[in-house]
């Protein structure tokens, strides 16, 4: 369902980005990049108290006519950005939240791996599998 | 249909197959049955087969002519290579591997199959046997070799075909083992599979992380190598070049062919023995692993932290990526540390990898640490004793995974104590939240809201009495305690409120509340949100006894307003109940806690004490009119500020305005109080010990009185007397202010405090409920997540 999923590090470089291959991937990269501004806006506006998970979920960052971009930020300022197709029967907000939660959990698992250096690109197979499952759910 | 161009190898192969199918020796038409059988052996889905047949024109013609047959075969090859089936693809697809057909019972066919399927990933399998995963031959050959973590020359080992678990994985390596077997003596080297026939399951070929050279070569070869190597097996010279896969494969083929019968027997034997899980760790291996574990972590039940494990496994000189993958597989509980089981699994995987086996996608069953319960009884054997099919591990992990999500939620943060937290929270939440929830009614009595540091669960009477006692005895001190005293006397239901509430008198209720809440919730902070919140919400309701319903400005009996009160009163006879039990209804919306310093005396207590219940009912009635006259009372109060001692007389003028400012209920109550006080005043004058109530200002008295009376003292005469006596004593201790003033002040302050407390308690309740709502939502979401996880990649 998600057309593109990206994990952005604190310094705003991508740790992981993956799109459904049918589309022009560059377009998605660009969308994710522009959405980072919106994310930063939301983060600064929120102020303190980011503990509650609800606040980690940023919600719809901006919609375009074809796609909607959702954002989620962790406490360590790692951002998850998800682009979904608008034509999909509108995904319920809760579903998006749960997808982000799964992402977050998988990301945590990657972090737990002592062989992973924070800041590296994510190359974990388990993570990829999870992302794949999220991207191809409808198939 | 287009003209079909076939390479030489293909030509030969196809003609062989054609003749195979051409049992009737017509040389022209092939029997449908055989063809179908052949296609079935190609292990393509039915619809693909149908599509092929349609494309090649057989359905149209109704039979398989040679050309149709060839086209069909080519399409089979196309399909097996994963290309979409199109008519054009017959000729456009370059370097198409020969179609592979899984061996059926037919030996010839199997021969074909095996000879042409070289890859480990290919099956060349045998009779539908599904040989276990990659390492099979390895394991069988030299379990002893596993003991030492000696990296074997990669060449020696065959690349296990595809990852163990993949359900799609097909059998395997039977030709592999053959080759191995054959080659072994020749000190073989790359038995890299005949990559020739492109990977039947190409995805898996791709996933091979080809660390070993052979792997790389092998994977690289999966796009079919030049066909000429496929020179029909008949031609292959027995010499092996061993340089490329194909020559090797060719040799294999010949070897295979020549020793087909012998090897088949071996194959079968091997396969049968391979039903034992190839990933099983033998005892020697296990012992070795355990020893290694001990060098890092002497306690066999303990963990090896991630960093130590990282160093250790880095010594094996595997690439970091693979080590990372091994870690992912073996760290079952995702806690960043390895238990003994996990360590053994990881070690075993490292050994396997060094020996050339590919890493599975999922942890094989036999390597899975047992999760009997949440504890780290890590020393469970890593071999569940099941016979592992390569395919089965795919199912096994999912079966364990249901337990994992919940674990995963808590484990990463909590490590070993997770289960404790989980149970703790669950316990608290389940047992207490609900029950407490029901009983959490807003505490009525602001007086009781205060600080009685006794965290007792209330049944109104007992606790109340206790508190009364305590307070009474302890209160003969300073002023600060007097409000306390008053309050405690009022306590009644308020006792049921969080004990935390009752903490230091000076604290606002909120503080006490928050402290109590934070207290249990902190330890669980790290827990999952769900658990944390569960416990969080569990605590406060826990402590609060059901507070009495908010008092209502009932014109009726003050006494009758709450059954609780009645009960309480009934019990507490000689006790000081004084106003403590007071009418719950009457109290609550105390005048907003403005600490009106008011000069008026604190005396209300006294007055309240004096008020007798007996006179309540009559009091009620006159209260109404008093209500209207409230303004007068203000005036009175003001005028009476300077009155003499009797607290009754004086209500703080400030109090009045504040009271007025408060909601109408308050004023009503005030009115009631007024009325009562008036009555009381009359009655109590003689009884009043310390105070001479001034008949002068009956109106103001009620106001003040009301503060006290309603809150605290729906009087019992005796209690009041006692209480007032105490209060009087207390008040008397105040030197500077005129007694009346001091008492009033106290009373007002007390009442203000009470109100504040009530407010905070109510606020707390509200927040608790909100919290519970959040918890439930969280739980719901987490359940949804779990559900999604449980729905395994069904689409894959």
CSV table of N, CA and C in Angstrom, one decimal, chain A residues 16-110:
chain,number,residue,atom,x,y,z
A,16,UNK,N,17.6,4.7,4.6
A,16,UNK,CA,16.9,3.6,3.9
A,16,UNK,C,15.8,4.3,3.1
A,17,UNK,N,15.8,3.9,1.8
A,17,UNK,CA,14.7,4.5,1.1
A,17,UNK,C,14.3,3.4,0.0
A,18,UNK,N,13.1,3.2,-0.1
A,18,UNK,CA,12.7,2.2,-1.1
A,18,UNK,C,11.3,2.5,-1.6
A,19,UNK,N,11.2,2.3,-2.9
A,19,UNK,CA,9.9,2.6,-3.6
A,19,UNK,C,9.5,1.4,-4.4
A,20,UNK,N,8.3,1.4,-4.7
A,20,UNK,CA,7.8,0.4,-5.6
A,20,UNK,C,8.5,0.7,-7.0
A,21,UNK,N,9.0,-0.3,-7.5
A,21,UNK,CA,9.9,0.0,-8.7
A,21,UNK,C,9.2,0.5,-9.9
A,22,UNK,N,7.9,0.3,-9.9
A,22,UNK,CA,7.3,0.7,-11.2
A,22,UNK,C,7.3,2.2,-11.5
A,23,UNK,N,7.3,2.9,-10.4
A,23,UNK,CA,7.3,4.3,-10.6
A,23,UNK,C,8.7,4.9,-10.8
A,24,UNK,N,8.7,6.1,-11.2
A,24,UNK,CA,9.9,6.8,-11.3
A,24,UNK,C,10.4,7.1,-9.9
A,25,UNK,N,11.5,6.4,-9.5
A,25,UNK,CA,11.9,6.5,-8.1
A,25,UNK,C,12.4,7.8,-7.8
A,26,UNK,N,12.9,8.5,-8.7
A,26,UNK,CA,13.5,9.8,-8.4
A,26,UNK,C,12.4,10.8,-7.9
A,27,UNK,N,11.2,10.6,-8.5
A,27,UNK,CA,10.1,11.4,-8.0
A,27,UNK,C,9.9,11.2,-6.5
A,28,UNK,N,9.9,10.0,-6.1
A,28,UNK,CA,9.6,9.7,-4.7
A,28,UNK,C,10.8,10.3,-3.8
A,29,UNK,N,11.9,10.1,-4.3
A,29,UNK,CA,13.0,10.7,-3.5
A,29,UNK,C,12.8,12.1,-3.3
A,30,UNK,N,12.4,12.8,-4.4
A,30,UNK,CA,12.2,14.2,-4.3
A,30,UNK,C,11.1,14.5,-3.3
A,31,UNK,N,10.0,13.8,-3.4
A,31,UNK,CA,8.9,14.0,-2.5
A,31,UNK,C,9.3,13.9,-1.0
A,32,UNK,N,10.1,12.8,-0.8
A,32,UNK,CA,10.6,12.6,0.6
A,32,UNK,C,11.4,13.7,1.0
A,33,UNK,N,12.2,14.2,0.1
A,33,UNK,CA,13.1,15.3,0.5
A,33,UNK,C,12.4,16.5,0.9
A,34,UNK,N,11.4,16.8,0.1
A,34,UNK,CA,10.6,18.0,0.4
A,34,UNK,C,9.8,17.9,1.7
A,35,UNK,N,9.4,16.7,1.9
A,35,UNK,CA,8.6,16.5,3.1
A,35,UNK,C,9.4,16.7,4.4
A,36,UNK,N,10.7,16.6,4.2
A,36,UNK,CA,11.5,16.8,5.4
A,36,UNK,C,11.3,18.2,6.0
A,37,UNK,N,11.1,19.1,5.2
A,37,UNK,CA,10.8,20.5,5.7
A,37,UNK,C,9.6,20.5,6.5
A,38,UNK,N,8.6,19.8,6.0
A,38,UNK,CA,7.3,19.8,6.8
A,38,UNK,C,7.5,19.1,8.1
A,39,UNK,N,8.3,18.1,8.1
A,39,UNK,CA,8.6,17.4,9.3
A,39,UNK,C,9.3,18.3,10.3
A,40,UNK,N,10.3,19.0,9.9
A,40,UNK,CA,11.0,19.9,10.8
A,40,UNK,C,10.1,20.9,11.3
A,41,UNK,N,9.2,21.4,10.5
A,41,UNK,CA,8.2,22.4,11.0
A,41,UNK,C,7.4,21.8,12.1
A,42,UNK,N,6.9,20.6,11.9
A,42,UNK,CA,6.1,20.0,12.9
A,42,UNK,C,6.8,19.7,14.2
A,43,UNK,N,8.0,19.3,14.0
A,43,UNK,CA,8.8,19.0,15.2
A,43,UNK,C,9.0,20.3,16.1
A,44,UNK,N,9.4,21.3,15.4
A,44,UNK,CA,9.6,22.5,16.2
A,44,UNK,C,8.4,23.1,16.8
A,45,UNK,N,7.3,22.9,16.1
A,45,UNK,CA,6.1,23.4,16.6
A,45,UNK,C,5.6,22.7,17.8
A,46,UNK,N,6.0,21.4,17.9
A,46,UNK,CA,5.4,20.6,19.0
A,46,UNK,C,6.0,21.0,20.3
A,47,UNK,N,7.2,21.5,20.3
A,47,UNK,CA,7.8,21.8,21.6
A,47,UNK,C,8.2,20.6,22.3
A,48,UNK,N,8.1,20.6,23.6
A,48,UNK,CA,8.6,19.5,24.4
A,48,UNK,C,7.6,18.3,24.5
A,49,UNK,N,7.9,17.5,25.3
A,49,UNK,CA,7.0,16.4,25.6
A,49,UNK,C,6.7,15.6,24.4
A,50,UNK,N,7.7,15.0,23.9
A,50,UNK,CA,7.5,14.1,22.8
A,50,UNK,C,7.4,12.6,23.2
A,51,UNK,N,7.1,12.4,24.4
A,51,UNK,CA,7.2,11.1,24.9
A,51,UNK,C,6.0,10.2,24.4
A,52,UNK,N,4.9,10.9,24.4
A,52,UNK,CA,3.7,10.1,24.0
A,52,UNK,C,3.9,9.7,22.6
A,53,UNK,N,3.6,8.5,22.4
A,53,UNK,CA,3.7,8.0,21.0
A,53,UNK,C,2.8,8.7,20.0
A,54,UNK,N,1.8,9.1,20.5
A,54,UNK,CA,0.9,9.8,19.6
A,54,UNK,C,1.6,11.0,19.0
A,55,UNK,N,2.4,11.5,19.7
A,55,UNK,CA,3.0,12.7,19.2
A,55,UNK,C,4.2,12.3,18.3
A,56,UNK,N,4.6,11.1,18.3
A,56,UNK,CA,5.6,10.7,17.4
A,56,UNK,C,5.1,10.6,16.0
A,57,UNK,N,3.8,10.3,15.9
A,57,UNK,CA,3.2,10.3,14.6
A,57,UNK,C,2.8,11.6,14.2
A,58,UNK,N,3.3,12.1,13.1
A,58,UNK,CA,3.1,13.4,12.7
A,58,UNK,C,1.8,13.6,11.8
A,59,UNK,N,1.4,12.5,11.3
A,59,UNK,CA,0.2,12.6,10.5
A,59,UNK,C,0.5,12.9,9.0
A,60,UNK,N,-0.5,13.4,8.4
A,60,UNK,CA,-0.4,13.7,7.0
A,60,UNK,C,0.5,14.9,6.8
A,61,UNK,N,1.6,14.8,6.1
A,61,UNK,CA,2.4,15.9,6.0
A,61,UNK,C,1.9,16.9,4.9
A,62,UNK,N,1.8,16.3,3.7
A,62,UNK,CA,1.1,17.1,2.7
A,62,UNK,C,0.6,16.2,1.6
A,63,UNK,N,-0.5,16.5,1.1
A,63,UNK,CA,-1.1,15.7,0.1
A,63,UNK,C,-0.9,16.3,-1.3
A,64,UNK,N,-0.6,15.4,-2.2
A,64,UNK,CA,-0.6,15.9,-3.6
A,64,UNK,C,-1.8,15.2,-4.3
A,65,UNK,N,-1.9,15.5,-5.5
A,65,UNK,CA,-3.1,14.9,-6.1
A,65,UNK,C,-3.0,13.4,-6.3
A,66,UNK,N,-1.8,12.9,-6.4
A,66,UNK,CA,-1.7,11.5,-6.5
A,66,UNK,C,-1.3,10.8,-5.3
A,67,UNK,N,-0.6,11.5,-4.4
A,67,UNK,CA,-0.1,10.8,-3.3
A,67,UNK,C,-0.3,11.6,-2.0
A,68,UNK,N,-0.2,10.8,-1.0
A,68,UNK,CA,-0.2,11.5,0.4
A,68,UNK,C,1.1,11.1,1.1
A,69,UNK,N,1.6,12.0,1.8
A,69,UNK,CA,2.9,11.8,2.5
A,69,UNK,C,2.6,11.8,4.0
A,70,UNK,N,3.0,10.8,4.7
A,70,UNK,CA,2.8,10.7,6.1
A,70,UNK,C,4.2,10.7,6.8
A,71,UNK,N,4.2,11.3,8.0
A,71,UNK,CA,5.5,11.3,8.7
A,71,UNK,C,5.4,10.8,10.1
A,72,UNK,N,6.5,10.5,10.6
A,72,UNK,CA,6.6,9.9,11.9
A,72,UNK,C,8.1,10.2,12.4
A,73,UNK,N,8.2,10.6,13.6
A,73,UNK,CA,9.5,10.9,14.1
A,73,UNK,C,9.8,10.2,15.4
A,74,UNK,N,10.9,9.7,15.6
A,74,UNK,CA,11.2,9.0,16.8
A,74,UNK,C,11.8,10.0,17.8
A,75,UNK,N,12.1,9.5,19.0
A,75,UNK,CA,12.6,10.4,20.0
A,75,UNK,C,14.1,10.8,19.7
A,76,UNK,N,14.7,10.0,18.8
A,76,UNK,CA,16.1,10.4,18.5
A,76,UNK,C,16.1,11.1,17.2
A,77,UNK,N,15.0,11.6,16.8
A,77,UNK,CA,15.0,12.5,15.6
A,77,UNK,C,15.2,11.7,14.3
A,78,UNK,N,15.0,10.4,14.4
A,78,UNK,CA,15.0,9.6,13.1
A,78,UNK,C,13.6,9.7,12.6
A,79,UNK,N,13.5,10.0,11.3
A,79,UNK,CA,12.2,10.2,10.7
A,79,UNK,C,11.9,9.1,9.8
A,80,UNK,N,10.6,8.7,9.8
A,80,UNK,CA,10.1,7.8,8.9
A,80,UNK,C,9.1,8.5,8.0
A,81,UNK,N,9.3,8.4,6.7
A,81,UNK,CA,8.4,9.0,5.8
A,81,UNK,C,7.7,8.0,4.9
A,82,UNK,N,6.5,8.1,4.8
A,82,UNK,CA,5.8,7.1,4.0
A,82,UNK,C,4.9,7.8,2.9
A,83,UNK,N,5.0,7.4,1.7
A,83,UNK,CA,4.2,7.9,0.7
A,83,UNK,C,3.2,6.8,0.3
A,84,UNK,N,2.0,7.2,0.3
A,84,UNK,CA,1.0,6.3,-0.1
A,84,UNK,C,0.2,6.8,-1.3
A,85,UNK,N,-0.4,5.9,-2.0
A,85,UNK,CA,-1.1,6.3,-3.2
A,85,UNK,C,-2.5,6.8,-2.8
A,86,UNK,N,-2.8,7.9,-3.3
A,86,UNK,CA,-4.1,8.4,-3.0
A,86,UNK,C,-5.3,7.6,-3.5
A,87,UNK,N,-5.0,6.9,-4.5
A,87,UNK,CA,-6.1,6.2,-5.1
A,87,UNK,C,-6.5,5.0,-4.3
A,88,UNK,N,-5.6,4.6,-3.4
A,88,UNK,CA,-5.9,3.5,-2.5
A,88,UNK,C,-7.1,3.9,-1.7
A,89,UNK,N,-8.0,3.0,-1.4
A,89,UNK,CA,-9.1,3.4,-0.6
A,89,UNK,C,-8.4,4.0,0.6
A,90,UNK,N,-8.9,5.1,0.9
A,90,UNK,CA,-8.1,5.9,1.9
A,90,UNK,C,-7.8,5.1,3.1
A,91,UNK,N,-6.5,4.9,3.3
A,91,UNK,CA,-6.1,4.2,4.5
A,91,UNK,C,-6.5,4.9,5.8
A,92,UNK,N,-7.0,4.1,6.7
A,92,UNK,CA,-7.4,4.8,7.9
A,92,UNK,C,-6.2,5.2,8.6
A,93,UNK,N,-6.4,6.2,9.4
A,93,UNK,CA,-5.3,6.8,10.1
A,93,UNK,C,-4.6,5.8,11.0
A,94,UNK,N,-5.4,4.9,11.6
A,94,UNK,CA,-4.9,3.9,12.5
A,94,UNK,C,-4.0,3.0,11.8
A,95,UNK,N,-4.4,2.7,10.6
A,95,UNK,CA,-3.5,1.8,9.8
A,95,UNK,C,-2.2,2.4,9.5
A,96,UNK,N,-2.2,3.6,9.2
A,96,UNK,CA,-0.9,4.3,9.0
A,96,UNK,C,-0.1,4.3,10.3
A,97,UNK,N,-0.8,4.5,11.4
A,97,UNK,CA,-0.1,4.5,12.6
A,97,UNK,C,0.5,3.1,12.9
A,98,UNK,N,-0.2,2.1,12.6
A,98,UNK,CA,0.3,0.8,12.9
A,98,UNK,C,1.4,0.5,12.0
A,99,UNK,N,1.4,1.0,10.8
A,99,UNK,CA,2.5,0.7,9.9
A,99,UNK,C,3.7,1.4,10.4
A,100,UNK,N,3.6,2.6,10.9
A,100,UNK,CA,4.7,3.3,11.4
A,100,UNK,C,5.2,2.6,12.7
A,101,UNK,N,4.3,2.1,13.4
A,101,UNK,CA,4.8,1.4,14.6
A,101,UNK,C,5.6,0.2,14.2
A,102,UNK,N,5.1,-0.5,13.2
A,102,UNK,CA,5.9,-1.7,12.7
A,102,UNK,C,7.3,-1.2,12.3
A,103,UNK,N,7.3,-0.2,11.5
A,103,UNK,CA,8.5,0.4,11.1
A,103,UNK,C,9.5,0.7,12.2
A,104,UNK,N,8.9,1.3,13.2
A,104,UNK,CA,9.7,1.7,14.3
A,104,UNK,C,10.2,0.5,15.0
A,105,UNK,N,9.4,-0.5,15.2
A,105,UNK,CA,9.9,-1.7,15.8
A,105,UNK,C,11.0,-2.4,15.0
A,106,UNK,N,10.8,-2.4,13.8
A,106,UNK,CA,11.9,-3.1,12.9
A,106,UNK,C,13.1,-2.2,13.0
A,107,UNK,N,13.0,-1.0,13.0
A,107,UNK,CA,14.1,-0.1,13.1
A,107,UNK,C,14.9,-0.3,14.4
A,108,UNK,N,14.1,-0.5,15.5
A,108,UNK,CA,14.7,-0.8,16.8
A,108,UNK,C,15.5,-2.1,16.7
A,109,UNK,N,14.9,-3.1,16.1
A,109,UNK,CA,15.6,-4.3,16.0
A,109,UNK,C,16.9,-4.2,15.2
A,110,UNK,N,16.8,-3.4,14.2
A,110,UNK,CA,18.1,-3.1,13.5
A,110,UNK,C,19.1,-2.5,14.4
